[in-house]
Short mmCIF file of C-alpha atoms and ligand atoms in Angstrom, two decimals:
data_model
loop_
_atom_site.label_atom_id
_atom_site.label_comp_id
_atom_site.label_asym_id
_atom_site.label_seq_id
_atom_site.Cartn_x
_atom_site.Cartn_y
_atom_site.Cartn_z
CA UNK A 1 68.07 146.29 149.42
CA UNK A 2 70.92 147.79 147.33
CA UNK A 3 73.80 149.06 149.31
CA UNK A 4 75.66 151.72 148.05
CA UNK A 5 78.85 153.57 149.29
CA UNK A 6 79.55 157.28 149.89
CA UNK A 7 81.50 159.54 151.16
CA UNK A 8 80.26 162.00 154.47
CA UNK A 9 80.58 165.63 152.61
CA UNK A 10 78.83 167.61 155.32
CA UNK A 11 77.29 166.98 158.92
CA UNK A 12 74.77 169.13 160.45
CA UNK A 13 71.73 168.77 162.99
CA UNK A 14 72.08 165.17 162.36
CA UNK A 15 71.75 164.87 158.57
CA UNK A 16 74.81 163.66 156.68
CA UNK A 17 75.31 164.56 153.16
CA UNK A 18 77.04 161.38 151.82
CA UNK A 19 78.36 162.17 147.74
CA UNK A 20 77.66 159.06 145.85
CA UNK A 21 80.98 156.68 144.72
CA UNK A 22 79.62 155.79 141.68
CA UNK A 23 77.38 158.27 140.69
CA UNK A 24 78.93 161.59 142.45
CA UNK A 25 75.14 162.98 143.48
CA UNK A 26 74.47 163.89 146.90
CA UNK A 27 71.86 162.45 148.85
CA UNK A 28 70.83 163.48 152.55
CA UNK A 29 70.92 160.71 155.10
CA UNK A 30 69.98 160.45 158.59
CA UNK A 31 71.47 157.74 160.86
CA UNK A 32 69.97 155.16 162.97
CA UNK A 33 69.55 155.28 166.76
CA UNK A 34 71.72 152.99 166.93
CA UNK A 35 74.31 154.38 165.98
CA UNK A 36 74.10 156.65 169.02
CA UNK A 37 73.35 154.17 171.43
CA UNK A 38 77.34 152.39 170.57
CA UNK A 39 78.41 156.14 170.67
CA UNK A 40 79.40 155.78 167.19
CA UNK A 41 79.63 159.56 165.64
CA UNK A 42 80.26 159.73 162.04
CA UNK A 43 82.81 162.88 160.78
CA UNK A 44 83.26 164.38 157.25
CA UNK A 45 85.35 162.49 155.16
CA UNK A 46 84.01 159.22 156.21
CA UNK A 47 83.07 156.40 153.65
CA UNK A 48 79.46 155.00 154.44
CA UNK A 49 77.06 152.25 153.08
CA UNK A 50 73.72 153.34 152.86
CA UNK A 51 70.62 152.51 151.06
CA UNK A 52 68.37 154.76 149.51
CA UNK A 53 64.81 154.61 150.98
CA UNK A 54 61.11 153.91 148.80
CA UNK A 55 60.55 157.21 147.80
CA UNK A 56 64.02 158.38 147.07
CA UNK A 57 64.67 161.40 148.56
CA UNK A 58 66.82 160.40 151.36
CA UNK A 59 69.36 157.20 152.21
CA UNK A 60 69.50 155.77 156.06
CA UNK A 61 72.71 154.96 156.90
CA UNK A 62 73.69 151.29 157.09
CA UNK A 63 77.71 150.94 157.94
CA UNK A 64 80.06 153.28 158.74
CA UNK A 65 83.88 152.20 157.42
CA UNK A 66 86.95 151.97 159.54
CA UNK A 67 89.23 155.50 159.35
CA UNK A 68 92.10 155.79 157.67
CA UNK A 69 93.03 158.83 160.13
CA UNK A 70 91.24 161.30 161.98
CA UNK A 71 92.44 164.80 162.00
CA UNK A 72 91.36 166.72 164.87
CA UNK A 73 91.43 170.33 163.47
CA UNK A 74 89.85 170.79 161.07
CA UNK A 75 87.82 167.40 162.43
CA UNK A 76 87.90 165.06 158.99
CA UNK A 77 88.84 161.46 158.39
CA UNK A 78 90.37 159.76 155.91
CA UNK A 79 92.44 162.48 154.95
CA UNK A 80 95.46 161.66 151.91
CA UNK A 81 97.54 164.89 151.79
CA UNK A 82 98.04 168.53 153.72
CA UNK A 83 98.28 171.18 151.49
CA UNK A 84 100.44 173.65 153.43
CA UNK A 85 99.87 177.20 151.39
CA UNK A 86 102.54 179.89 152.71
CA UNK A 87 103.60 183.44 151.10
CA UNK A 88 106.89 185.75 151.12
CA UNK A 89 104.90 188.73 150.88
CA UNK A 90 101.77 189.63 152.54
CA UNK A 91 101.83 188.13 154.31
CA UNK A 92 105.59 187.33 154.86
CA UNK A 93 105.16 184.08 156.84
CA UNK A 94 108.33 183.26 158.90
CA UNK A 95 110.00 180.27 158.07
CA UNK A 96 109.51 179.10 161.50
CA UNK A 97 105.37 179.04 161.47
CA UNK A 98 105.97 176.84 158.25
CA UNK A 99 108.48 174.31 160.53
CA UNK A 100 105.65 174.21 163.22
CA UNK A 101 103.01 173.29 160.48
CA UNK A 102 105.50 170.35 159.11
CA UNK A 103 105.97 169.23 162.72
CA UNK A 104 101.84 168.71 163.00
CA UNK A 105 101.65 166.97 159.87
CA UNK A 106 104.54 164.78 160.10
CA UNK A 107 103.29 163.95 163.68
CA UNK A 108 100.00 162.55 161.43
CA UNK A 109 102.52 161.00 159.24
CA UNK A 110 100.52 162.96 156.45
CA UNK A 111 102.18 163.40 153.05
CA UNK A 112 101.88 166.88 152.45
CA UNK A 113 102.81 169.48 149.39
CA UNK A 114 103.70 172.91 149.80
CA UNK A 115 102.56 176.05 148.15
CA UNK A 116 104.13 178.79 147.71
CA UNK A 117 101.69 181.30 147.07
CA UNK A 118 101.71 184.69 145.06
CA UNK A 119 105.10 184.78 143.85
CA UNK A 120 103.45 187.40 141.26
CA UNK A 121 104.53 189.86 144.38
CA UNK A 122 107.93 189.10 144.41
CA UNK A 123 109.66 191.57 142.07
CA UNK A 124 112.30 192.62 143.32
CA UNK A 125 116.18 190.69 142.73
CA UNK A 126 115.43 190.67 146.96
CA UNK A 127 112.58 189.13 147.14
CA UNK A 128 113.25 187.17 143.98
CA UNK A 129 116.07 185.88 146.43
CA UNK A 130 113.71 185.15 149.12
CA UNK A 131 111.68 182.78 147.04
CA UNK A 132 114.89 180.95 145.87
CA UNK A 133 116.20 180.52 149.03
CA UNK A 134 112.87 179.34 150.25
CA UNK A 135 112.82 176.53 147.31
CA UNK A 136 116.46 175.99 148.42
CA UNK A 137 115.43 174.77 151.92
CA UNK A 138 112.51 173.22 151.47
CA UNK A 139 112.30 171.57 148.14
CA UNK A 140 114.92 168.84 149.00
CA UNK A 141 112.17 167.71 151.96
CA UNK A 142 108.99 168.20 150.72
CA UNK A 143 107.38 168.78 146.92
CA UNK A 144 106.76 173.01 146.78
CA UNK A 145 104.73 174.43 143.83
CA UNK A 146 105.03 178.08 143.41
CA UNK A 147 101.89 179.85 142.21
CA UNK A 148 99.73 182.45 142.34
CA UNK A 149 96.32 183.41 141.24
CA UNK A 150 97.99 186.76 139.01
CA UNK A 151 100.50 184.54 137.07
CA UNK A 152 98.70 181.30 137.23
CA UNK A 153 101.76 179.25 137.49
CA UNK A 154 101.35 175.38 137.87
CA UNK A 155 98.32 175.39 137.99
CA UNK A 156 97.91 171.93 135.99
CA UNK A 157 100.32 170.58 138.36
CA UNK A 158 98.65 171.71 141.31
CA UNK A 159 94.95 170.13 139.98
CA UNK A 160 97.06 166.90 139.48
CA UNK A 161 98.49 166.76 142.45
CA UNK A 162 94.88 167.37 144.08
CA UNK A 163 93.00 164.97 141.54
CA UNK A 164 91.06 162.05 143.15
CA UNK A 165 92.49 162.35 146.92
CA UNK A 166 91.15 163.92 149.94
CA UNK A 167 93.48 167.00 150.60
CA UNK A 168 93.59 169.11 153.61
CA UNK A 169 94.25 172.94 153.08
CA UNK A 170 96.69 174.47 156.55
CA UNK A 171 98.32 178.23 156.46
CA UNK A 172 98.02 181.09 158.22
CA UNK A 173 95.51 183.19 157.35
CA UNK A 174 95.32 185.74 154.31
CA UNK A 175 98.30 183.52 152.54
CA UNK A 176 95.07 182.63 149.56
CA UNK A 177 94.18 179.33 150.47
CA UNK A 178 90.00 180.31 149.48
CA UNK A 179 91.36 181.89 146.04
CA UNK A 180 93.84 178.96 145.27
CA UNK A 181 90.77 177.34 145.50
CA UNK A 182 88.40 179.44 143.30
CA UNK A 183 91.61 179.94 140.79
CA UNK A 184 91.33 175.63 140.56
CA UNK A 185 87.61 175.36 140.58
CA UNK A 186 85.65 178.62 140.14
CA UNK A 187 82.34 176.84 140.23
CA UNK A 188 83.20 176.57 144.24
CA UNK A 189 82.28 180.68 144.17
CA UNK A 190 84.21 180.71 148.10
CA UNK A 191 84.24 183.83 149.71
CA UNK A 192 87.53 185.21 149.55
CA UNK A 193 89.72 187.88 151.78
CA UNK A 194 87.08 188.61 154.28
CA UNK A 195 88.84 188.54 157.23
CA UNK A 196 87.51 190.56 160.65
CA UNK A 197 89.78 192.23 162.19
CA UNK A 198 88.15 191.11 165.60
CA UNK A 199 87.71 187.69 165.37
CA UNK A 200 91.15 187.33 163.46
CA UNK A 201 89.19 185.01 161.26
CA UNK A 202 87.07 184.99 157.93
CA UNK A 203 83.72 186.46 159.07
CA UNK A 204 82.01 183.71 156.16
CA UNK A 205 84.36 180.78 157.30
CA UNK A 206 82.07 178.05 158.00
CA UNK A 207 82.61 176.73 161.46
CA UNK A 208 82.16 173.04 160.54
CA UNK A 209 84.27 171.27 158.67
CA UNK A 210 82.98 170.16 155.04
CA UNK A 211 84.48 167.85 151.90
CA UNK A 212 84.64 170.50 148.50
CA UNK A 213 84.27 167.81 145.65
CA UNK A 214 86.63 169.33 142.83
CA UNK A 215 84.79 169.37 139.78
CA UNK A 216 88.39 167.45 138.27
CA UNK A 217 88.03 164.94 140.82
CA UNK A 218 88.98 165.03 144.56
CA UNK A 219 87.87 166.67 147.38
CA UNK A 220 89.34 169.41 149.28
CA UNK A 221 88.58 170.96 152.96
CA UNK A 222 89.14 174.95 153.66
CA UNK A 223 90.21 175.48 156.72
CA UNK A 224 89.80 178.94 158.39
CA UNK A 225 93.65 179.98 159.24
CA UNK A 226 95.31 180.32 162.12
CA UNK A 227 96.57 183.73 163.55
CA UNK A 228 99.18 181.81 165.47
CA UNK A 229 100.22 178.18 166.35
CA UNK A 230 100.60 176.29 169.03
CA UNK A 231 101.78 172.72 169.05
CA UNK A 232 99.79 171.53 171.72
CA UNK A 233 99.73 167.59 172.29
CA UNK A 234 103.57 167.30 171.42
CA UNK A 235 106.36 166.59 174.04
CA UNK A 236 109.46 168.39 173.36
CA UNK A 237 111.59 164.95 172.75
CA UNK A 238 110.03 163.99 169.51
CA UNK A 239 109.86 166.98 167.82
CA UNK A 240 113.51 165.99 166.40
CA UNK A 241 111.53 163.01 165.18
CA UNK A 242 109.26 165.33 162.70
CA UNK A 243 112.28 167.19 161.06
CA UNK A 244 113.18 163.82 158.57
CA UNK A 245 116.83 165.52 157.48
CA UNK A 246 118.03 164.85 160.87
CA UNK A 247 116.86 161.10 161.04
CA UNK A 248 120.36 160.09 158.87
CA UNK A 249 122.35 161.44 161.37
CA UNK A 250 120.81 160.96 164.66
CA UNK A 251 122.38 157.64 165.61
CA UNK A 252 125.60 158.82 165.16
CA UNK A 253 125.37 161.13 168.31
CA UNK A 254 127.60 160.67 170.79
CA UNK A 255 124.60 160.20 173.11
CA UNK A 256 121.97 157.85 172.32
CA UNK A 257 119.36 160.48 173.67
CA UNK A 258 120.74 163.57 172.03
CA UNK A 259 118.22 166.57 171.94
CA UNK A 260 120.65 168.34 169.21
CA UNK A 261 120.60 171.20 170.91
CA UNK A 262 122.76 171.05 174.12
CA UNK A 263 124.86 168.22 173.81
CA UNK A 264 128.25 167.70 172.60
CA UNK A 265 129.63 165.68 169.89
CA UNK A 266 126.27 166.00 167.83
CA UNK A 267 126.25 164.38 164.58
CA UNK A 268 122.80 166.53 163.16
CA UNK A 269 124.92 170.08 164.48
CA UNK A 270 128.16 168.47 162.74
CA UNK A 271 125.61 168.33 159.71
CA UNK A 272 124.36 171.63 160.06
CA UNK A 273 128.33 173.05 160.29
CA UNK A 274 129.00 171.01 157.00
CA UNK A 275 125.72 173.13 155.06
CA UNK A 276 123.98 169.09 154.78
CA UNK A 277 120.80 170.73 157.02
CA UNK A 278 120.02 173.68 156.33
CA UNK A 279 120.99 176.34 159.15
CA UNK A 280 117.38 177.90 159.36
CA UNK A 281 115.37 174.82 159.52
CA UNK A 282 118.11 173.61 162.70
CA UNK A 283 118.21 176.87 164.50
CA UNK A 284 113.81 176.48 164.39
CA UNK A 285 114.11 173.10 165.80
CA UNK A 286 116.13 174.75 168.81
CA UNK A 287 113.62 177.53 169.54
CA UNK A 288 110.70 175.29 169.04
CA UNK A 289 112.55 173.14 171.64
CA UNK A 290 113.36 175.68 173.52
CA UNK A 291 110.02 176.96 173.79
CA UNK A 292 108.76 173.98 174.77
CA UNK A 293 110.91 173.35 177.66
CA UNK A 294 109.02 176.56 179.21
N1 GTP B 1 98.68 189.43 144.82
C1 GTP B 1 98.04 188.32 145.18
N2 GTP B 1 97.04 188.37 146.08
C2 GTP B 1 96.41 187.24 146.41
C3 GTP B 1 96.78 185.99 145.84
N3 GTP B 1 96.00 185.02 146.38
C4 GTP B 1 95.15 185.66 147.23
N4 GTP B 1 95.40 186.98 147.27
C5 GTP B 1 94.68 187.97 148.10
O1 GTP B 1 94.97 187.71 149.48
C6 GTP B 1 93.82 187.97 150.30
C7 GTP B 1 93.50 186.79 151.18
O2 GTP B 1 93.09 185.71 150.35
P1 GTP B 1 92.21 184.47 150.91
O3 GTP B 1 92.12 183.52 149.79
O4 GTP B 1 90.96 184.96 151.52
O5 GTP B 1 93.19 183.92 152.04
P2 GTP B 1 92.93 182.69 153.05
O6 GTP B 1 94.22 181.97 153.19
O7 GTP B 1 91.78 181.88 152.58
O8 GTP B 1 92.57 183.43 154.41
P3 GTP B 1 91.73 182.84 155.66
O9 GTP B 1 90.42 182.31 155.13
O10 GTP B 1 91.58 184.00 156.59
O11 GTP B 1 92.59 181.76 156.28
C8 GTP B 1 92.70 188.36 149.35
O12 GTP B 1 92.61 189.76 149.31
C9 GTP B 1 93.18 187.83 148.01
O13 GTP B 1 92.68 188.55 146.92
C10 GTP B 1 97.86 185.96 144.89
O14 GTP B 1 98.25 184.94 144.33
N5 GTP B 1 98.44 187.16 144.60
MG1 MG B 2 89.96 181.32 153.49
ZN1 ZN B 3 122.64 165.14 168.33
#
């Protein structure tokens, strides 16, 4: 029988739609008992071998491929890129909710791209300030694409940027990640801006996780956002590890252990002083620390 390789797009009441490789149709498939019996669980963004059965309406899972990664929220695998999406104006995300979503992904090690979403709202020579000073901190770290879905801006870089990997949309919630999404693909038709006030999340969010295949090639997952954020799982010591513009410095610390926040004769503060870190992202680091240590 002819094995063929897909990707897990959705998983629900034990069917798994896997998207063809080759020929980018969907097929249901159900797995094998024994699967369960070795406790193996297949997530979205898993690649599979199946075959398709006689009468061609479903496959059977045959092999389920080792994982890349695993993120655990929103649960996917084989995830390439987090696209972080973030706004100056409603809502005006604080810098320091973007610091705590780079600390998750770089505790991944996931590459990750941010957006800066509807810049058609900043009008003012204030906020136009806002947005430069926002590209002045972060674009030396990570890649950050300005757009919104008024203006349209980068939007060809954004689809390339997306093309062919397995991306990961994170932000808080109302920042546009759902329209970004229709603005790049409107044959996804997502439900935008319906968020309940009660459940501080978007009443149509699905609560599973599921792969989006982008009609130019990719696949994307919406994630419902988060209100808040907690950095649960992290111990206060390595979060200097996840801000990379400190890693040049750190060794020359006049203690090998140096939190960068207490100690004296720090090389990363001495870097801050001289305007080579950026004041905002260090003084984060020391609350995040600091809030930690409670
Ligand atoms: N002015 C402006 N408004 C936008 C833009 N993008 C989205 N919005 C509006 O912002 C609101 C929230 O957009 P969504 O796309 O639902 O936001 P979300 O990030 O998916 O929100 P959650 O699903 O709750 O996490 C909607 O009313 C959108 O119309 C933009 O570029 N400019
Ligand atoms: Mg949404
Ligand atoms: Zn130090």
């Amino acid at each position: 029988m002819n094995w063929r390789k897909g990707i897990v797009i959705r998983f629900h009441s034990n069917t798994l739609t896997v998207r063809d490789l080759e020929t980018n149709i969907n097929i249901e498939c159900y797995l094998p008992g024994k699967f369960k019996l070795q406790k193996i669980r297949p997530i979205v963004g898993d690649y599979v071998e199946y075959v398709v059965e006689k009468n061609h309406e479903f496959g059977v899972i045959k092999n389920i491929l080792p994982r890349k990664n695993e993120l655990y929220r929103p649960k996917v695998a084989n995830v390439d890129q987090v696209i972080l999406v973030t706004s100056l104006k409603e809502p005006k995300v604080d810098y320091i909710i973007v610091d705590k979503f780079l600390v998750l992904v770089e505790k991944e090690q996931l590459d990750v791209v941010i957006i800066l979403n509807k810049i058609d709202l900043l009008t003012s020579s204030e906020e136009k300030k806002d947005m430069q000073d926002f590209l002045n901190i972060y674009n030396p770290l990570y890649p950050v694409i300005p757009t919104s879905k008024i203006t349209k801006d980068n939007i060809q870089l954004i689809k390339e940027v997306l093309k062919d990997r397995v991306s990961t949309l994170a932000g808080l919630s109302g920042v546009g990640k759902t329209s970004l999404l229709n603005m790049l693909d409107p044959d996804l038709k997502l439900r935008e801006g319906d968020i309940s006030p009660k459940l501080g999340r978007g009443r149509h969010t699905t609560t599973f996780a599921q792969l989006l295949p982008l009609k130019f090639g990719g696949f994307v997952v919406d994630t419902p956002g988060f209100a808040d954020l907690t950095l649960l799982g992290i111990d206060k010591d390595e979060i200097k590890l996840y801000f990379p513009e400190f890693l040049p410095y750190q060794s020359y610390c006049s203690f090998s252990n140096c939190s960068h926040v207490y100690e004296p004769e720090c090389a990363v503060k001495e870097a801050v002083e001289e305007g080579k870190i950026s004041y905002i992202r260090y003084n984060n680091y020391c609350v995040i620390y600091k809030e930690m240590e409670q």
